[in-house]
Short mmCIF file of C-alpha atoms in Angstrom, two decimals:
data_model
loop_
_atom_site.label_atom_id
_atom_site.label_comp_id
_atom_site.label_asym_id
_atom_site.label_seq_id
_atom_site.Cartn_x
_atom_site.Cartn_y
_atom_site.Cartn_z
CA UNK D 1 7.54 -3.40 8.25
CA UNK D 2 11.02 -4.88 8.01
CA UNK D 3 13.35 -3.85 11.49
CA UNK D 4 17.07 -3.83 10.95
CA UNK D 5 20.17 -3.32 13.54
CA UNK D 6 21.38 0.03 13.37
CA UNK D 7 24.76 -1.42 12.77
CA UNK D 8 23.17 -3.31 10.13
CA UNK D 9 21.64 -0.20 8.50
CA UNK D 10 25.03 1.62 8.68
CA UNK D 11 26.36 -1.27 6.43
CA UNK D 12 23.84 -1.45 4.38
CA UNK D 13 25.22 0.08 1.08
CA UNK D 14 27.84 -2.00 1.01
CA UNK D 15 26.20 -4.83 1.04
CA UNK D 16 23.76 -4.10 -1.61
CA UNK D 17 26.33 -3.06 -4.19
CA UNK D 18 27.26 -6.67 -4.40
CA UNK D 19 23.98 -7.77 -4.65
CA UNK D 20 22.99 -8.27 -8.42
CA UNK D 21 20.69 -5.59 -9.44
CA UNK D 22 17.18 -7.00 -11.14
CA UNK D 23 13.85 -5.26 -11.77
CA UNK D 24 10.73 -5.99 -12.66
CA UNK D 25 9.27 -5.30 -16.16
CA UNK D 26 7.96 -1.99 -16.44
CA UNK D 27 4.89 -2.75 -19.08
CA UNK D 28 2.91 -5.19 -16.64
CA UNK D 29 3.12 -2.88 -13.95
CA UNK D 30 2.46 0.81 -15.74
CA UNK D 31 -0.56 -1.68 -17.68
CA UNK D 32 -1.64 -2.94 -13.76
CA UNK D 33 -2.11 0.57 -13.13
CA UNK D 34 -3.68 2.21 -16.03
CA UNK D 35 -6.32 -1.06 -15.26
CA UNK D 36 -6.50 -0.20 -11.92
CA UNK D 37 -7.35 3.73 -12.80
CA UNK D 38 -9.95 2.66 -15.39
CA UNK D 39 -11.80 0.53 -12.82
CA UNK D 40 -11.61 3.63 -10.61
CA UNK D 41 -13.47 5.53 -13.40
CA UNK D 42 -15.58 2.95 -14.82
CA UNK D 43 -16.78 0.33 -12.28
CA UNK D 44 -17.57 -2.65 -14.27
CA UNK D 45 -21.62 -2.68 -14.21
CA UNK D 46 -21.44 -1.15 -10.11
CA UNK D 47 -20.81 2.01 -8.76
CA UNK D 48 -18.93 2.90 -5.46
CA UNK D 49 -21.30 3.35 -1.88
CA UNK D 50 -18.96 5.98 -0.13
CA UNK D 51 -21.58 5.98 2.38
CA UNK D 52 -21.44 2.17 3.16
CA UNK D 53 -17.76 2.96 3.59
CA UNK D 54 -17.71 5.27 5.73
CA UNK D 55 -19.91 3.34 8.07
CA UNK D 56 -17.32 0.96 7.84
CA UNK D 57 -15.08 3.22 8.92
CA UNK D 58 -17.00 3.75 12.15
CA UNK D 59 -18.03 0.65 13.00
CA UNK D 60 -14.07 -0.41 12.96
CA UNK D 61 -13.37 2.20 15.38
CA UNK D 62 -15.70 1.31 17.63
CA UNK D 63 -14.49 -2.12 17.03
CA UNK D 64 -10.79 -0.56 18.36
CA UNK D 65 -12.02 1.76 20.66
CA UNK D 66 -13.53 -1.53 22.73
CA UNK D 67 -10.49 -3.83 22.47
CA UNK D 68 -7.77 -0.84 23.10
CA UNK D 69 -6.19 0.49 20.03
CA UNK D 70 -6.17 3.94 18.89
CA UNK D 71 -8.84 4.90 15.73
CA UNK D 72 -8.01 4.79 12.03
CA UNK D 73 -7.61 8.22 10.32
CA UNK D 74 -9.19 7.90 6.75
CA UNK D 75 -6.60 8.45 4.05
CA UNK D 76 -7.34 9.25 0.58
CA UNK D 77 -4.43 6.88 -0.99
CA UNK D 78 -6.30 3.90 0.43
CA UNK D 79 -9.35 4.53 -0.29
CA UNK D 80 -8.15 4.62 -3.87
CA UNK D 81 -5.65 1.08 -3.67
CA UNK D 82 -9.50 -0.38 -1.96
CA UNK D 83 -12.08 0.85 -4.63
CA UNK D 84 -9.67 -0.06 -7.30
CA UNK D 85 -9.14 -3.76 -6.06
CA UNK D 86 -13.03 -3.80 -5.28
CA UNK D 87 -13.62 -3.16 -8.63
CA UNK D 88 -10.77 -5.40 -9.93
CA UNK D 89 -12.27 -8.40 -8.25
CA UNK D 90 -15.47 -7.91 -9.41
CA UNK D 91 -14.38 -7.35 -13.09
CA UNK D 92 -12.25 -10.30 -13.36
CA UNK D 93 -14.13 -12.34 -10.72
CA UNK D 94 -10.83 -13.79 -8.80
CA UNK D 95 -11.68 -13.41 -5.47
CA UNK D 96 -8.33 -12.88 -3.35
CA UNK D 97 -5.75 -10.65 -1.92
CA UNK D 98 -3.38 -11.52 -5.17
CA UNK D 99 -4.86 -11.13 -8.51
CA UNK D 100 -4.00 -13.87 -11.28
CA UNK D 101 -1.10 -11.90 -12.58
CA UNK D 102 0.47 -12.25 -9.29
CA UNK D 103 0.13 -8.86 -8.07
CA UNK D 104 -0.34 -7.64 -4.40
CA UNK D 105 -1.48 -5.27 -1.39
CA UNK D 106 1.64 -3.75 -1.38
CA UNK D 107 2.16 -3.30 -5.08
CA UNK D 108 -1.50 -1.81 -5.16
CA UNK D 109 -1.33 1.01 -2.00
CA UNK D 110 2.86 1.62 -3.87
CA UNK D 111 0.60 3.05 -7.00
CA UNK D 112 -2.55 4.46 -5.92
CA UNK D 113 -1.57 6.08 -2.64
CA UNK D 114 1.75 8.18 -4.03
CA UNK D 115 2.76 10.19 -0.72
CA UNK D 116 2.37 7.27 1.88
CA UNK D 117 5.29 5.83 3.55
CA UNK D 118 4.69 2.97 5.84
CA UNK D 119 3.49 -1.16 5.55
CA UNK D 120 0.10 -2.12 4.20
CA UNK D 121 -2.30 -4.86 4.86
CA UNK D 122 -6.17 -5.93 3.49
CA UNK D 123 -9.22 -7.40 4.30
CA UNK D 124 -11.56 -8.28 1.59
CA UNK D 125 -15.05 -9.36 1.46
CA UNK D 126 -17.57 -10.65 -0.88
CA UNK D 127 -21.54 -11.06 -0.55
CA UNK D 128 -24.68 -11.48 -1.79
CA UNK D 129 -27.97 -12.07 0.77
CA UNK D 130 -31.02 -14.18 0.00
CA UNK D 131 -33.34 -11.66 0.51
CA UNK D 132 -32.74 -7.74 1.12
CA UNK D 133 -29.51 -5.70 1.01
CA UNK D 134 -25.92 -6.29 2.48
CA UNK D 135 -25.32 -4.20 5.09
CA UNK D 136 -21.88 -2.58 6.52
CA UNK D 137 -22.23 -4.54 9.98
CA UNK D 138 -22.66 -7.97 8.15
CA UNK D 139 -19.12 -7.18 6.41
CA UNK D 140 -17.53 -6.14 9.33
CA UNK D 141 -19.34 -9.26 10.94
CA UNK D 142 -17.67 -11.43 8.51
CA UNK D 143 -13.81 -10.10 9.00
CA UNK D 144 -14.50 -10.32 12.99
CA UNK D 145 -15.20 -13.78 12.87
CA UNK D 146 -11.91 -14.14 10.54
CA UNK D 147 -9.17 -14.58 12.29
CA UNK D 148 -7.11 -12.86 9.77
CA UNK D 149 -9.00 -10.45 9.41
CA UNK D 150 -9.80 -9.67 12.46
CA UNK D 151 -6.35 -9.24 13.31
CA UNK D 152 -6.25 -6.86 10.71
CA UNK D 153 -9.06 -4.46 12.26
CA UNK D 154 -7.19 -4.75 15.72
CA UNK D 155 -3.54 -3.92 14.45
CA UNK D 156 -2.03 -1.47 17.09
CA UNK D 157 0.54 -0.47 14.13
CA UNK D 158 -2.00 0.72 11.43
CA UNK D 159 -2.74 4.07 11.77
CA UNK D 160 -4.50 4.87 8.56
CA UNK D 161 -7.30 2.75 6.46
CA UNK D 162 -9.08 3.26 2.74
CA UNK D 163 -12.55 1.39 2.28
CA UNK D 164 -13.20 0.71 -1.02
CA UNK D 165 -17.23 -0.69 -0.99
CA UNK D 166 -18.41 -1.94 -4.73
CA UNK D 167 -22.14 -2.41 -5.68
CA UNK D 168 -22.91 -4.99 -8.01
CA UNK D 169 -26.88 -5.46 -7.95
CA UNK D 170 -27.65 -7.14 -4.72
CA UNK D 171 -24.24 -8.06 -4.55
CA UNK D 172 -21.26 -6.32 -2.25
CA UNK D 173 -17.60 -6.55 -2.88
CA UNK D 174 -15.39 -4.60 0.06
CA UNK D 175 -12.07 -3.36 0.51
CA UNK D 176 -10.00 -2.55 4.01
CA UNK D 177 -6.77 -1.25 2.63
CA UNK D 178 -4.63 -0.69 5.92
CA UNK D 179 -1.13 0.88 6.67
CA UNK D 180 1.19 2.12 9.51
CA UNK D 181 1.69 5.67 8.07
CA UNK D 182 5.35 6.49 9.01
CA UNK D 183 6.02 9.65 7.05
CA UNK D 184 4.70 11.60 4.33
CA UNK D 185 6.06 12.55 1.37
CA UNK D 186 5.19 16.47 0.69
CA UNK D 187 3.77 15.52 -2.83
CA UNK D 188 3.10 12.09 -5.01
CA UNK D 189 5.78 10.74 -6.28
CA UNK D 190 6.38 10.47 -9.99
CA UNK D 191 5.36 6.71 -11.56
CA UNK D 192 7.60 7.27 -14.53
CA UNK D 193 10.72 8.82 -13.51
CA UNK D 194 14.54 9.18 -15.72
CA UNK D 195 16.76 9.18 -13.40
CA UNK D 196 17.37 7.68 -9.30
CA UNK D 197 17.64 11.69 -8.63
CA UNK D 198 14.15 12.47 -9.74
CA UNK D 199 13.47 9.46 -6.89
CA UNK D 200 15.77 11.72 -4.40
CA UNK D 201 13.91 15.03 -4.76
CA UNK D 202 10.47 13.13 -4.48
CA UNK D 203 11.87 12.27 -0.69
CA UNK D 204 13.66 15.80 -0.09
CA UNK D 205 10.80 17.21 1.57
CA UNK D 206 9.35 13.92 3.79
CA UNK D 207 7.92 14.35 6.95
CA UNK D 208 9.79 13.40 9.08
CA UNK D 209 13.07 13.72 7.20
CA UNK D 210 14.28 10.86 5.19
CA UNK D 211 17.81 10.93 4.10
CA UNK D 212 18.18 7.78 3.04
CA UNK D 213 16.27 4.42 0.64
CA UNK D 214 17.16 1.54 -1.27
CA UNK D 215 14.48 -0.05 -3.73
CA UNK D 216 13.19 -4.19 -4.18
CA UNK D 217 10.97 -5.16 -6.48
CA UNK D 218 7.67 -4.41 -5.58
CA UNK D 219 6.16 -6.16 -2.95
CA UNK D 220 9.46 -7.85 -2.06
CA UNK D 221 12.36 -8.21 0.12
CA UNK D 222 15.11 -8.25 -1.30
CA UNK D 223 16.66 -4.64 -0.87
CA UNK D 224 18.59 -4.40 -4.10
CA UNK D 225 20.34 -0.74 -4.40
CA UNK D 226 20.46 2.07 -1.57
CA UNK D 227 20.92 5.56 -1.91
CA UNK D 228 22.63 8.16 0.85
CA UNK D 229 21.68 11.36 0.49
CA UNK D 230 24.61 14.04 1.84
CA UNK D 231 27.56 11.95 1.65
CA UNK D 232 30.51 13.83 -0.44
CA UNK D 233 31.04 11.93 -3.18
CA UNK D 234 29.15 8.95 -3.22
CA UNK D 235 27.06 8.31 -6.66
CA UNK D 236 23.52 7.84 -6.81
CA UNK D 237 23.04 3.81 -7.39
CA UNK D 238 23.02 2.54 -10.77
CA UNK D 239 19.53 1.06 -11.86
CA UNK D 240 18.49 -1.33 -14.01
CA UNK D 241 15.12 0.27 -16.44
CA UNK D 242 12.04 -1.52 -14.80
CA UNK D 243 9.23 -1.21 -12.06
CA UNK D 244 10.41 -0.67 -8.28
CA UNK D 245 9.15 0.37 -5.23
CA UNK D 246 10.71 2.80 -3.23
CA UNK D 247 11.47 1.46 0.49
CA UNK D 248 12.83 4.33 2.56
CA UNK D 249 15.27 4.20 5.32
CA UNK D 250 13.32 5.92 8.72
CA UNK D 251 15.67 7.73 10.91
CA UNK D 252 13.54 9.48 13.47
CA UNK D 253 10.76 8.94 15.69
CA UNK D 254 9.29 5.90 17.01
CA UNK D 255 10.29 3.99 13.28
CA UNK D 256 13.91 4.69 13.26
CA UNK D 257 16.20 1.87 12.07
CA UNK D 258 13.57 0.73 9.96
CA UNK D 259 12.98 0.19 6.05
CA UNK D 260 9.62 0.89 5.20
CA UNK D 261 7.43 0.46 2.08
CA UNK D 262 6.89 3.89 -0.67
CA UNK D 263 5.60 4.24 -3.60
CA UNK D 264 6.13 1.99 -7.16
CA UNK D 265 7.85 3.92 -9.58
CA UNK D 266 8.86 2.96 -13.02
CA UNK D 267 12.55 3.70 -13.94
CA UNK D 268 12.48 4.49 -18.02
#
């Protein structure tokens, strides 16, 4: 998650409306979903061990509960954004945190989980045994000894994980879909929306409060447009038709000052 000065945060708007305001295509990304949906219905020649998972689960908070940081809470969002990559992978067979189109973690957990505010990481894992069936303590084996990943299942920030566990035959393709969960949004957000308002109202009723967001591309950066909610007669931004993800401005709690990560919505 991206800190900035609270001086810088109170400038923020006008320094964005200089920026040049790009977006991303919106066909890729409302096609990158619908795929990702399918393979949530139709696992390609596998179905989904939710038991495997949530031993996976466990055996990470054990993992935690030995080296010091608090346990993961399972979250529904994630678990979605992991299945659906599980299930990418083994469809297309690229093996890797960014699929061949380029898109990422971030971009996946903006679609799938549509209330979450907060940063997202992954651990992935891939494997097939000579003889007898993979088991969830020789994929957790495998991120422990990565350092990566290992890092990953340690995070003091992440509060909140999704397992997403594919069964292909003998073979095992696994998802850890992490995130530091810093506020809620009271329902999903809208993918397609009409308007920056409809993007407003999604936020209106956040826990905690947010009262202020600017968008980037998804899964990057560059803060492009910003949008203060309250303030007599200032105009909601103007916004180019495309794909963006939300990225909230957090003004309480232990967050505050900071621009997190929302959902991907699609600006018609």
């Amino acid at each position: 998650m991206r800190s900035i000065a609270r001086r810088t945060l109170l400038a923020l708007p006008a320094l964005l409306a200089a920026r040049p305001v790009l977006a991303a295509q919106p066909q890729p990304w409302l096609a990158y979903e619908r795929r990702l949906r399918e393979r949530l219905s139709d696992p390609p020649g596998a179905d989904f061990d939710t038991d495997f998972e949530q031993t996976l689960l466990d055996l990470n908070n054990i993992f935690r509960d030995r080296q010091g940081p608090r346990a993961l809470a399972w979250d529904p969002g994630l678990a979605l954004a992991a299945r659906a990559h599980a299930a990418d992978m083994g469809a297309t067979e690229v093996f890797d945190h960014v699929t061949r189109e380029g898109y990422t973690p971030a971009g996946r957990v903006g679609l799938l989980a549509r209330d979450l505010v907060g940063a997202a990481g992954e651990n992935i894992a891939m494997r097939l045994n000579a003889s007898g069936p993979v088991t969830p303590d020789q994929i957790m084996g495998q991120w422990k000894a990565s350092p990566g990943h290992r890092a990953n299942l340690l995070a003091a920030g992440f509060t909140h994980v999704g397992y997403g566990v594919l069964r292909q035959g003998p073979r095992v393709i696994a998802v850890g879909a992490y995130a530091e969960v810093a506020a809620r949004l009271a329902a999903p957000a809208p993918l397609r929306v009409g308007a920056t308002d409809q993007i407003a109202r999604a936020l209106a009723n956040a826990t905690p409060t947010i009262r202020q967001f600017s968008v980037s591309e998804p899964g990057g950066e560059m803060l492009t447009a910003t949008y203060l909610e309250g303030v007599p007669g200032q105009p909601p931004p103007t916004l180019a038709a495309g794909a963006w993800q939300l990225r909230p401005h957090l003004s309480t709690g232990e967050h505050r000052y900071q621009v997190a990560w929302g959902p991907v919505f699609v600006l018609i």
